[in-house]
Amino acid sequence: MRGSSLPVAALALAFAAPVQVAAQDYYSDVRPVLVESCMGCHAENGIGWSMADPETTFEEHRMIARAVTAEVMPPWLAEPGHQEYLGDLSLGADVIGMIASWRDAGYPKGDPRPDPAPVEMTSFAFNSDMSLSLEVMPGESYLPQQSTDDEYRCFIVDWPGENVGYVTGFRALPGNEAIVHHMVLHTVEPGMVERYKEVDEMVDGAGYECLGGALPTSFDWEAYEERYPDGQRELANNEWWLTQWAPGMYGQDFPEGTGIPVKPGSAVVVQMHYYIKEARGQSDTGSLVEFEIADEVERPAFYMVNTKNPWFAGEQNGSMVIPTGEQTTYVVNERLEDYVGLASYITGLERDRVGGFEIYSASLHMHAFGQSGDISLTDGDGLTETLLSVPKWNLHWQRDFLFTEPKIFGRELFESTSLRLRCTYSQDTGEVVFGGYGSFDEMCMNFSYVAVQPVESATEQSGSNER
């Protein structure tokens, strides 16, 4: 597998054992940790407050120590002891202990000294002959709504090219990292692109609100379905998750020999999550999404999305109901065989050519009332392996957790192997919370990057035997 280009700062923290408490101070010991592990996000025009000036940063010494010793920062939600992940941001116990000792000693400052060289946050360069750069809002800018801290806005971007291209790498370059919290990209099938553009034209302003995915929210679906009966379902069934970006995910090569196919004539819907609490009045200008493209790959890939669709209408059908003052858990338990149809649809392989799955990642997704969650695989003998456990959920720090080695299953194991997703919630709003698309509704989802091992179809095998 090619190395992931998720932040490598944490990988640089192979510090020697901490020096004695008496020698620990801000400039000698703490500042290098901040430069190497925090300033990828806490920089000028970054998603977090800037640590670029060492003196100003020192003034926040209590907050820094509290966040590090509580293991809130750097944001790494995965519980240790289950899997080894690429780009692990978590600080070692020795570093956390050093910060605690510095706090207990009264935050000694020490003598100013130059910062260490910043860590390069991306470790790859796209092949310029096979790369594709698309503007999210060509020649325009977008000012998020100022009446709320969060806004989810979708923009439609045409996919160029006359042939199927395989996305083998991805990176995002937000125009304004102070307000762009994350991006999610969905592919729209060629036959539905114009319908998506019609929806876009029915909404005032640039793009449209989209809380849960590529489909619009706060939208007059009744009027739309007078023109296109069953139109909402048709739109939903002709789009699928392509890839994503969040602060710290500066670029990613997909595993060697794999890639996600995109058909000519498709479009990409880019969902932008804007978070403006610390940057009101600022606009997003010049955001780019960039891809490395291959003409062919050995093993086509897709994102396996685990959830229960009825949950998105929890208030209407009672499928996801989270009472106030109680802890509530919801579970998805599905066989790998259940995803053969999706794999066939996205990759273009016939169902009987899906010979095996290589599972490379796990990614938990809930909303504001999530407390904890986990994703696991269980084999035919009842043995369970945890892919990801998040004991303390944080809505604002979501990411892919990429395994150092994939989990590989042949087709003969699909029926007996199940993936379980479990989400636990707690809320004390005094009102019932339901499953849905809104920021204060709830979700329970996992996204796993999966490559498909193709085999000859039964017809091809028969023809081969005849020859």
mmCIF file of N, CA and C in Angstrom, residues 58-161:
data_model
loop_
_atom_site.group_PDB
_atom_site.id
_atom_site.type_symbol
_atom_site.label_atom_id
_atom_site.label_comp_id
_atom_site.label_asym_id
_atom_site.label_seq_id
_atom_site.Cartn_x
_atom_site.Cartn_y
_atom_site.Cartn_z
ATOM 1 N N PHE A 58 1.631 31.175 24.294
ATOM 2 C CA PHE A 58 1.939 30.894 25.694
ATOM 3 C C PHE A 58 0.861 31.425 26.629
ATOM 4 N N GLU A 59 0.221 32.514 26.244
ATOM 5 C CA GLU A 59 -0.826 33.090 27.085
ATOM 6 C C GLU A 59 -1.996 32.119 27.282
ATOM 7 N N GLU A 60 -2.098 31.145 26.398
ATOM 8 C CA GLU A 60 -3.169 30.145 26.502
ATOM 9 C C GLU A 60 -2.661 28.863 27.159
ATOM 10 N N HIS A 61 -1.622 28.970 28.016
ATOM 11 C CA HIS A 61 -0.976 27.771 28.552
ATOM 12 C C HIS A 61 -1.934 26.877 29.343
ATOM 13 N N ARG A 62 -2.835 27.460 30.086
ATOM 14 C CA ARG A 62 -3.758 26.638 30.869
ATOM 15 C C ARG A 62 -4.700 25.844 29.962
ATOM 16 N N MET A 63 -5.229 26.508 28.940
ATOM 17 C CA MET A 63 -6.129 25.827 28.016
ATOM 18 C C MET A 63 -5.392 24.723 27.254
ATOM 19 N N ILE A 64 -4.160 24.994 26.834
ATOM 20 C CA ILE A 64 -3.379 23.994 26.113
ATOM 21 C C ILE A 64 -3.142 22.764 26.977
ATOM 22 N N ALA A 65 -2.693 22.976 28.208
ATOM 23 C CA ALA A 65 -2.420 21.852 29.100
ATOM 24 C C ALA A 65 -3.684 21.066 29.397
ATOM 25 N N ARG A 66 -4.787 21.762 29.587
ATOM 26 C CA ARG A 66 -6.046 21.080 29.885
ATOM 27 C C ARG A 66 -6.485 20.207 28.698
ATOM 28 N N ALA A 67 -6.371 20.741 27.483
ATOM 29 C CA ALA A 67 -6.800 19.989 26.303
ATOM 30 C C ALA A 67 -5.916 18.778 26.049
ATOM 31 N N VAL A 68 -4.606 18.929 26.239
ATOM 32 C CA VAL A 68 -3.686 17.821 25.967
ATOM 33 C C VAL A 68 -3.819 16.734 27.027
ATOM 34 N N THR A 69 -3.840 17.116 28.302
ATOM 35 C CA THR A 69 -3.889 16.097 29.365
ATOM 36 C C THR A 69 -5.239 15.379 29.404
ATOM 37 N N ALA A 70 -6.299 16.047 28.930
ATOM 38 C CA ALA A 70 -7.607 15.394 28.841
ATOM 39 C C ALA A 70 -7.725 14.581 27.555
ATOM 40 N N GLU A 71 -6.677 14.619 26.724
ATOM 41 C CA GLU A 71 -6.621 13.899 25.445
ATOM 42 C C GLU A 71 -7.741 14.331 24.505
ATOM 43 N N VAL A 72 -8.116 15.610 24.619
ATOM 44 C CA VAL A 72 -9.057 16.218 23.680
ATOM 45 C C VAL A 72 -8.321 16.679 22.429
ATOM 46 N N MET A 73 -7.084 17.118 22.604
ATOM 47 C CA MET A 73 -6.232 17.565 21.510
ATOM 48 C C MET A 73 -4.899 16.832 21.585
ATOM 49 N N PRO A 74 -4.287 16.512 20.436
ATOM 50 C CA PRO A 74 -4.863 16.570 19.092
ATOM 51 C C PRO A 74 -6.073 15.643 18.976
ATOM 52 N N PRO A 75 -7.014 15.982 18.097
ATOM 53 C CA PRO A 75 -8.266 15.228 18.032
ATOM 54 C C PRO A 75 -8.071 13.851 17.399
ATOM 55 N N TRP A 76 -8.092 12.816 18.198
ATOM 56 C CA TRP A 76 -7.955 11.445 17.721
ATOM 57 C C TRP A 76 -8.898 10.586 18.562
ATOM 58 N N LEU A 77 -10.030 10.218 17.979
ATOM 59 C CA LEU A 77 -11.110 9.613 18.743
ATOM 60 C C LEU A 77 -10.967 8.112 18.943
ATOM 61 N N ALA A 78 -10.112 7.458 18.157
ATOM 62 C CA ALA A 78 -10.037 5.995 18.194
ATOM 63 C C ALA A 78 -9.430 5.494 19.493
ATOM 64 N N GLU A 79 -10.110 4.542 20.119
ATOM 65 C CA GLU A 79 -9.595 3.909 21.325
ATOM 66 C C GLU A 79 -8.406 3.030 20.960
ATOM 67 N N PRO A 80 -7.297 3.113 21.687
ATOM 68 C CA PRO A 80 -6.138 2.273 21.370
ATOM 69 C C PRO A 80 -6.391 0.809 21.728
ATOM 70 N N GLY A 81 -5.560 -0.053 21.140
ATOM 71 C CA GLY A 81 -5.598 -1.459 21.499
ATOM 72 C C GLY A 81 -6.401 -2.348 20.581
ATOM 73 N N HIS A 82 -7.030 -1.765 19.541
ATOM 74 C CA HIS A 82 -7.839 -2.570 18.625
ATOM 75 C C HIS A 82 -7.166 -2.747 17.266
ATOM 76 N N GLN A 83 -6.763 -1.617 16.653
ATOM 77 C CA GLN A 83 -6.131 -1.645 15.338
ATOM 78 C C GLN A 83 -4.967 -0.666 15.316
ATOM 79 N N GLU A 84 -4.064 -0.863 14.373
ATOM 80 C CA GLU A 84 -3.050 0.141 14.069
ATOM 81 C C GLU A 84 -3.557 0.942 12.872
ATOM 82 N N TYR A 85 -3.501 2.274 13.012
ATOM 83 C CA TYR A 85 -4.040 3.154 11.985
ATOM 84 C C TYR A 85 -2.931 3.997 11.366
ATOM 85 N N LEU A 86 -3.079 4.282 10.097
ATOM 86 C CA LEU A 86 -2.162 5.196 9.428
ATOM 87 C C LEU A 86 -2.415 6.627 9.919
ATOM 88 N N GLY A 87 -1.338 7.402 10.070
ATOM 89 C CA GLY A 87 -1.476 8.806 10.430
ATOM 90 C C GLY A 87 -2.018 9.042 11.818
ATOM 91 N N ASP A 88 -1.698 8.172 12.760
ATOM 92 C CA ASP A 88 -2.213 8.295 14.129
ATOM 93 C C ASP A 88 -1.759 9.616 14.745
ATOM 94 N N LEU A 89 -2.716 10.469 15.079
ATOM 95 C CA LEU A 89 -2.418 11.790 15.641
ATOM 96 C C LEU A 89 -2.212 11.775 17.151
ATOM 97 N N SER A 90 -2.581 10.706 17.805
ATOM 98 C CA SER A 90 -2.566 10.714 19.265
ATOM 99 C C SER A 90 -1.153 10.877 19.803
ATOM 100 N N LEU A 91 -1.033 11.592 20.893
ATOM 101 C CA LEU A 91 0.254 11.794 21.538
ATOM 102 C C LEU A 91 0.561 10.618 22.455
ATOM 103 N N GLY A 92 1.837 10.288 22.547
ATOM 104 C CA GLY A 92 2.245 9.211 23.441
ATOM 105 C C GLY A 92 2.082 9.594 24.898
ATOM 106 N N ALA A 93 2.039 8.580 25.760
ATOM 107 C CA ALA A 93 1.880 8.824 27.195
ATOM 108 C C ALA A 93 3.024 9.652 27.745
ATOM 109 N N ASP A 94 4.231 9.502 27.150
ATOM 110 C CA ASP A 94 5.367 10.275 27.646
ATOM 111 C C ASP A 94 5.193 11.759 27.373
ATOM 112 N N VAL A 95 4.639 12.088 26.202
ATOM 113 C CA VAL A 95 4.428 13.494 25.863
ATOM 114 C C VAL A 95 3.321 14.090 26.729
ATOM 115 N N ILE A 96 2.218 13.356 26.904
ATOM 116 C CA ILE A 96 1.134 13.842 27.760
ATOM 117 C C ILE A 96 1.635 14.027 29.189
ATOM 118 N N GLY A 97 2.464 13.094 29.655
ATOM 119 C CA GLY A 97 3.033 13.218 30.991
ATOM 120 C C GLY A 97 3.931 14.432 31.116
ATOM 121 N N MET A 98 4.683 14.733 30.056
ATOM 122 C CA MET A 98 5.549 15.914 30.088
ATOM 123 C C MET A 98 4.715 17.185 30.215
ATOM 124 N N ILE A 99 3.599 17.258 29.457
ATOM 125 C CA ILE A 99 2.733 18.435 29.540
ATOM 126 C C ILE A 99 2.132 18.551 30.942
ATOM 127 N N ALA A 100 1.748 17.429 31.528
ATOM 128 C CA ALA A 100 1.199 17.445 32.887
ATOM 129 C C ALA A 100 2.241 17.930 33.890
ATOM 130 N N SER A 101 3.480 17.488 33.731
ATOM 131 C CA SER A 101 4.544 17.918 34.641
ATOM 132 C C SER A 101 4.817 19.410 34.487
ATOM 133 N N TRP A 102 4.792 19.896 33.258
ATOM 134 C CA TRP A 102 4.970 21.330 33.000
ATOM 135 C C TRP A 102 3.860 22.124 33.688
ATOM 136 N N ARG A 103 2.623 21.636 33.592
ATOM 137 C CA ARG A 103 1.497 22.286 34.276
ATOM 138 C C ARG A 103 1.714 22.292 35.785
ATOM 139 N N ASP A 104 2.089 21.137 36.331
ATOM 140 C CA ASP A 104 2.247 21.017 37.779
ATOM 141 C C ASP A 104 3.388 21.876 38.302
ATOM 142 N N ALA A 105 4.362 22.174 37.448
ATOM 143 C CA ALA A 105 5.491 23.017 37.848
ATOM 144 C C ALA A 105 5.171 24.501 37.741
ATOM 145 N N GLY A 106 3.936 24.832 37.306
ATOM 146 C CA GLY A 106 3.540 26.235 37.229
ATOM 147 C C GLY A 106 3.767 26.867 35.882
ATOM 148 N N TYR A 107 3.854 26.068 34.815
ATOM 149 C CA TYR A 107 4.001 26.542 33.443
ATOM 150 C C TYR A 107 5.265 27.388 33.235
ATOM 151 N N PRO A 108 6.448 26.902 33.604
ATOM 152 C CA PRO A 108 7.665 27.692 33.345
ATOM 153 C C PRO A 108 7.808 27.987 31.858
ATOM 154 N N LYS A 109 8.263 29.207 31.575
ATOM 155 C CA LYS A 109 8.307 29.672 30.191
ATOM 156 C C LYS A 109 9.637 29.389 29.520
ATOM 157 N N GLY A 110 10.743 29.586 30.204
ATOM 158 C CA GLY A 110 12.049 29.390 29.611
ATOM 159 C C GLY A 110 12.451 30.531 28.691
ATOM 160 N N ASP A 111 13.602 30.383 28.048
ATOM 161 C CA ASP A 111 14.128 31.426 27.170
ATOM 162 C C ASP A 111 13.646 31.219 25.742
ATOM 163 N N PRO A 112 13.215 32.298 25.082
ATOM 164 C CA PRO A 112 12.763 32.176 23.687
ATOM 165 C C PRO A 112 13.843 31.557 22.806
ATOM 166 N N ARG A 113 13.434 30.781 21.840
ATOM 167 C CA ARG A 113 14.335 30.171 20.867
ATOM 168 C C ARG A 113 13.558 29.968 19.580
ATOM 169 N N PRO A 114 14.232 29.810 18.453
ATOM 170 C CA PRO A 114 13.524 29.622 17.173
ATOM 171 C C PRO A 114 12.697 28.341 17.187
ATOM 172 N N ASP A 115 11.558 28.383 16.500
ATOM 173 C CA ASP A 115 10.734 27.188 16.356
ATOM 174 C C ASP A 115 11.467 26.146 15.523
ATOM 175 N N PRO A 116 11.218 24.858 15.776
ATOM 176 C CA PRO A 116 11.738 23.831 14.876
ATOM 177 C C PRO A 116 11.094 23.960 13.505
ATOM 178 N N ALA A 117 11.699 23.352 12.516
ATOM 179 C CA ALA A 117 11.140 23.399 11.168
ATOM 180 C C ALA A 117 9.761 22.754 11.174
ATOM 181 N N PRO A 118 8.785 23.372 10.516
ATOM 182 C CA PRO A 118 7.440 22.782 10.490
ATOM 183 C C PRO A 118 7.435 21.458 9.740
ATOM 184 N N VAL A 119 6.558 20.580 10.153
ATOM 185 C CA VAL A 119 6.433 19.277 9.502
ATOM 186 C C VAL A 119 5.609 19.424 8.243
ATOM 187 N N GLU A 120 6.083 18.862 7.150
ATOM 188 C CA GLU A 120 5.320 18.867 5.911
ATOM 189 C C GLU A 120 4.098 17.984 6.099
ATOM 190 N N MET A 121 2.906 18.555 5.881
ATOM 191 C CA MET A 121 1.684 17.844 6.215
ATOM 192 C C MET A 121 1.171 16.949 5.100
ATOM 193 N N THR A 122 1.800 16.932 3.957
ATOM 194 C CA THR A 122 1.419 16.018 2.890
ATOM 195 C C THR A 122 2.670 15.345 2.361
ATOM 196 N N SER A 123 2.608 14.054 2.163
ATOM 197 C CA SER A 123 3.801 13.297 1.807
ATOM 198 C C SER A 123 3.735 12.731 0.406
ATOM 199 N N PHE A 124 2.920 13.320 -0.468
ATOM 200 C CA PHE A 124 2.833 12.805 -1.814
ATOM 201 C C PHE A 124 2.655 13.957 -2.779
ATOM 202 N N ALA A 125 2.908 13.698 -4.043
ATOM 203 C CA ALA A 125 2.655 14.666 -5.106
ATOM 204 C C ALA A 125 1.937 13.931 -6.230
ATOM 205 N N PHE A 126 0.818 14.483 -6.683
ATOM 206 C CA PHE A 126 0.086 13.844 -7.759
ATOM 207 C C PHE A 126 0.909 13.851 -9.044
ATOM 208 N N ASN A 127 0.708 12.843 -9.859
ATOM 209 C CA ASN A 127 1.278 12.800 -11.199
ATOM 210 C C ASN A 127 0.562 13.847 -12.041
ATOM 211 N N SER A 128 1.286 14.879 -12.473
ATOM 212 C CA SER A 128 0.640 16.004 -13.143
ATOM 213 C C SER A 128 -0.063 15.588 -14.438
ATOM 214 N N ASP A 129 0.387 14.491 -15.059
ATOM 215 C CA ASP A 129 -0.241 14.052 -16.299
ATOM 216 C C ASP A 129 -1.575 13.357 -16.056
ATOM 217 N N MET A 130 -1.809 12.923 -14.825
ATOM 218 C CA MET A 130 -3.018 12.158 -14.525
ATOM 219 C C MET A 130 -3.835 12.811 -13.422
ATOM 220 N N SER A 131 -3.629 14.101 -13.174
ATOM 221 C CA SER A 131 -4.345 14.758 -12.090
ATOM 222 C C SER A 131 -5.453 15.644 -12.645
ATOM 223 N N LEU A 132 -6.439 15.895 -11.803
ATOM 224 C CA LEU A 132 -7.607 16.674 -12.183
ATOM 225 C C LEU A 132 -7.930 17.619 -11.045
ATOM 226 N N SER A 133 -8.038 18.897 -11.352
ATOM 227 C CA SER A 133 -8.358 19.914 -10.362
ATOM 228 C C SER A 133 -9.668 20.591 -10.753
ATOM 229 N N LEU A 134 -10.627 20.604 -9.836
ATOM 230 C CA LEU A 134 -11.937 21.184 -10.104
ATOM 231 C C LEU A 134 -12.242 22.265 -9.077
ATOM 232 N N GLU A 135 -12.734 23.408 -9.551
ATOM 233 C CA GLU A 135 -13.171 24.475 -8.664
ATOM 234 C C GLU A 135 -14.584 24.177 -8.168
ATOM 235 N N VAL A 136 -14.800 24.342 -6.892
ATOM 236 C CA VAL A 136 -16.119 24.094 -6.330
ATOM 237 C C VAL A 136 -17.104 25.174 -6.777
ATOM 238 N N MET A 137 -16.663 26.418 -6.790
ATOM 239 C CA MET A 137 -17.505 27.546 -7.222
ATOM 240 C C MET A 137 -16.706 28.389 -8.206
ATOM 241 N N PRO A 138 -16.616 27.979 -9.453
ATOM 242 C CA PRO A 138 -15.743 28.682 -10.404
ATOM 243 C C PRO A 138 -16.033 30.177 -10.477
ATOM 244 N N GLY A 139 -15.013 30.967 -10.141
ATOM 245 C CA GLY A 139 -15.112 32.415 -10.254
ATOM 246 C C GLY A 139 -16.047 33.072 -9.265
ATOM 247 N N GLU A 140 -16.529 32.334 -8.280
ATOM 248 C CA GLU A 140 -17.475 32.900 -7.326
ATOM 249 C C GLU A 140 -16.984 32.697 -5.898
ATOM 250 N N SER A 141 -17.688 33.317 -4.972
ATOM 251 C CA SER A 141 -17.439 33.088 -3.551
ATOM 252 C C SER A 141 -18.780 32.868 -2.868
ATOM 253 N N TYR A 142 -18.724 32.336 -1.646
ATOM 254 C CA TYR A 142 -19.963 32.090 -0.912
ATOM 255 C C TYR A 142 -19.799 32.571 0.520
ATOM 256 N N LEU A 143 -20.739 33.394 0.947
ATOM 257 C CA LEU A 143 -20.797 33.864 2.332
ATOM 258 C C LEU A 143 -21.820 33.019 3.069
ATOM 259 N N PRO A 144 -21.387 32.190 4.020
ATOM 260 C CA PRO A 144 -22.341 31.348 4.752
ATOM 261 C C PRO A 144 -23.364 32.192 5.506
ATOM 262 N N GLN A 145 -24.496 31.578 5.784
ATOM 263 C CA GLN A 145 -25.514 32.245 6.574
ATOM 264 C C GLN A 145 -24.931 32.653 7.925
ATOM 265 N N GLN A 146 -25.195 33.869 8.340
ATOM 266 C CA GLN A 146 -24.596 34.403 9.563
ATOM 267 C C GLN A 146 -25.470 34.195 10.795
ATOM 268 N N SER A 147 -26.663 33.636 10.597
ATOM 269 C CA SER A 147 -27.586 33.472 11.717
ATOM 270 C C SER A 147 -27.351 32.178 12.485
ATOM 271 N N THR A 148 -26.415 31.340 12.026
ATOM 272 C CA THR A 148 -26.135 30.071 12.670
ATOM 273 C C THR A 148 -24.642 29.794 12.620
ATOM 274 N N ASP A 149 -24.161 28.948 13.523
ATOM 275 C CA ASP A 149 -22.737 28.625 13.514
ATOM 276 C C ASP A 149 -22.388 27.657 12.392
ATOM 277 N N ASP A 150 -23.303 26.738 12.061
ATOM 278 C CA ASP A 150 -23.041 25.682 11.088
ATOM 279 C C ASP A 150 -23.958 25.814 9.889
ATOM 280 N N GLU A 151 -23.387 25.581 8.716
ATOM 281 C CA GLU A 151 -24.204 25.483 7.509
ATOM 282 C C GLU A 151 -23.635 24.396 6.616
ATOM 283 N N TYR A 152 -24.542 23.594 6.025
ATOM 284 C CA TYR A 152 -24.163 22.574 5.055
ATOM 285 C C TYR A 152 -24.698 23.012 3.694
ATOM 286 N N ARG A 153 -23.788 23.243 2.739
ATOM 287 C CA ARG A 153 -24.172 23.762 1.427
ATOM 288 C C ARG A 153 -23.583 22.889 0.330
ATOM 289 N N CYS A 154 -24.401 22.541 -0.655
ATOM 290 C CA CYS A 154 -23.956 21.677 -1.752
ATOM 291 C C CYS A 154 -23.784 22.466 -3.042
ATOM 292 N N PHE A 155 -22.723 22.132 -3.766
ATOM 293 C CA PHE A 155 -22.422 22.732 -5.056
ATOM 294 C C PHE A 155 -22.174 21.619 -6.068
ATOM 295 N N ILE A 156 -22.726 21.771 -7.275
ATOM 296 C CA ILE A 156 -22.620 20.750 -8.319
ATOM 297 C C ILE A 156 -21.460 21.095 -9.243
ATOM 298 N N VAL A 157 -20.580 20.120 -9.454
ATOM 299 C CA VAL A 157 -19.391 20.307 -10.289
ATOM 300 C C VAL A 157 -19.402 19.231 -11.371
ATOM 301 N N ASP A 158 -19.308 19.631 -12.630
ATOM 302 C CA ASP A 158 -19.283 18.670 -13.737
ATOM 303 C C ASP A 158 -17.989 17.873 -13.728
ATOM 304 N N TRP A 159 -18.105 16.584 -14.057
ATOM 305 C CA TRP A 159 -16.937 15.700 -14.152
ATOM 306 C C TRP A 159 -16.519 15.630 -15.617
ATOM 307 N N PRO A 160 -15.288 16.042 -15.967
ATOM 308 C CA PRO A 160 -14.858 16.042 -17.368
ATOM 309 C C PRO A 160 -14.383 14.665 -17.823
ATOM 310 N N GLY A 161 -14.129 14.540 -19.101
ATOM 311 C CA GLY A 161 -13.573 13.301 -19.633
ATOM 312 C C GLY A 161 -14.583 12.506 -20.416
#
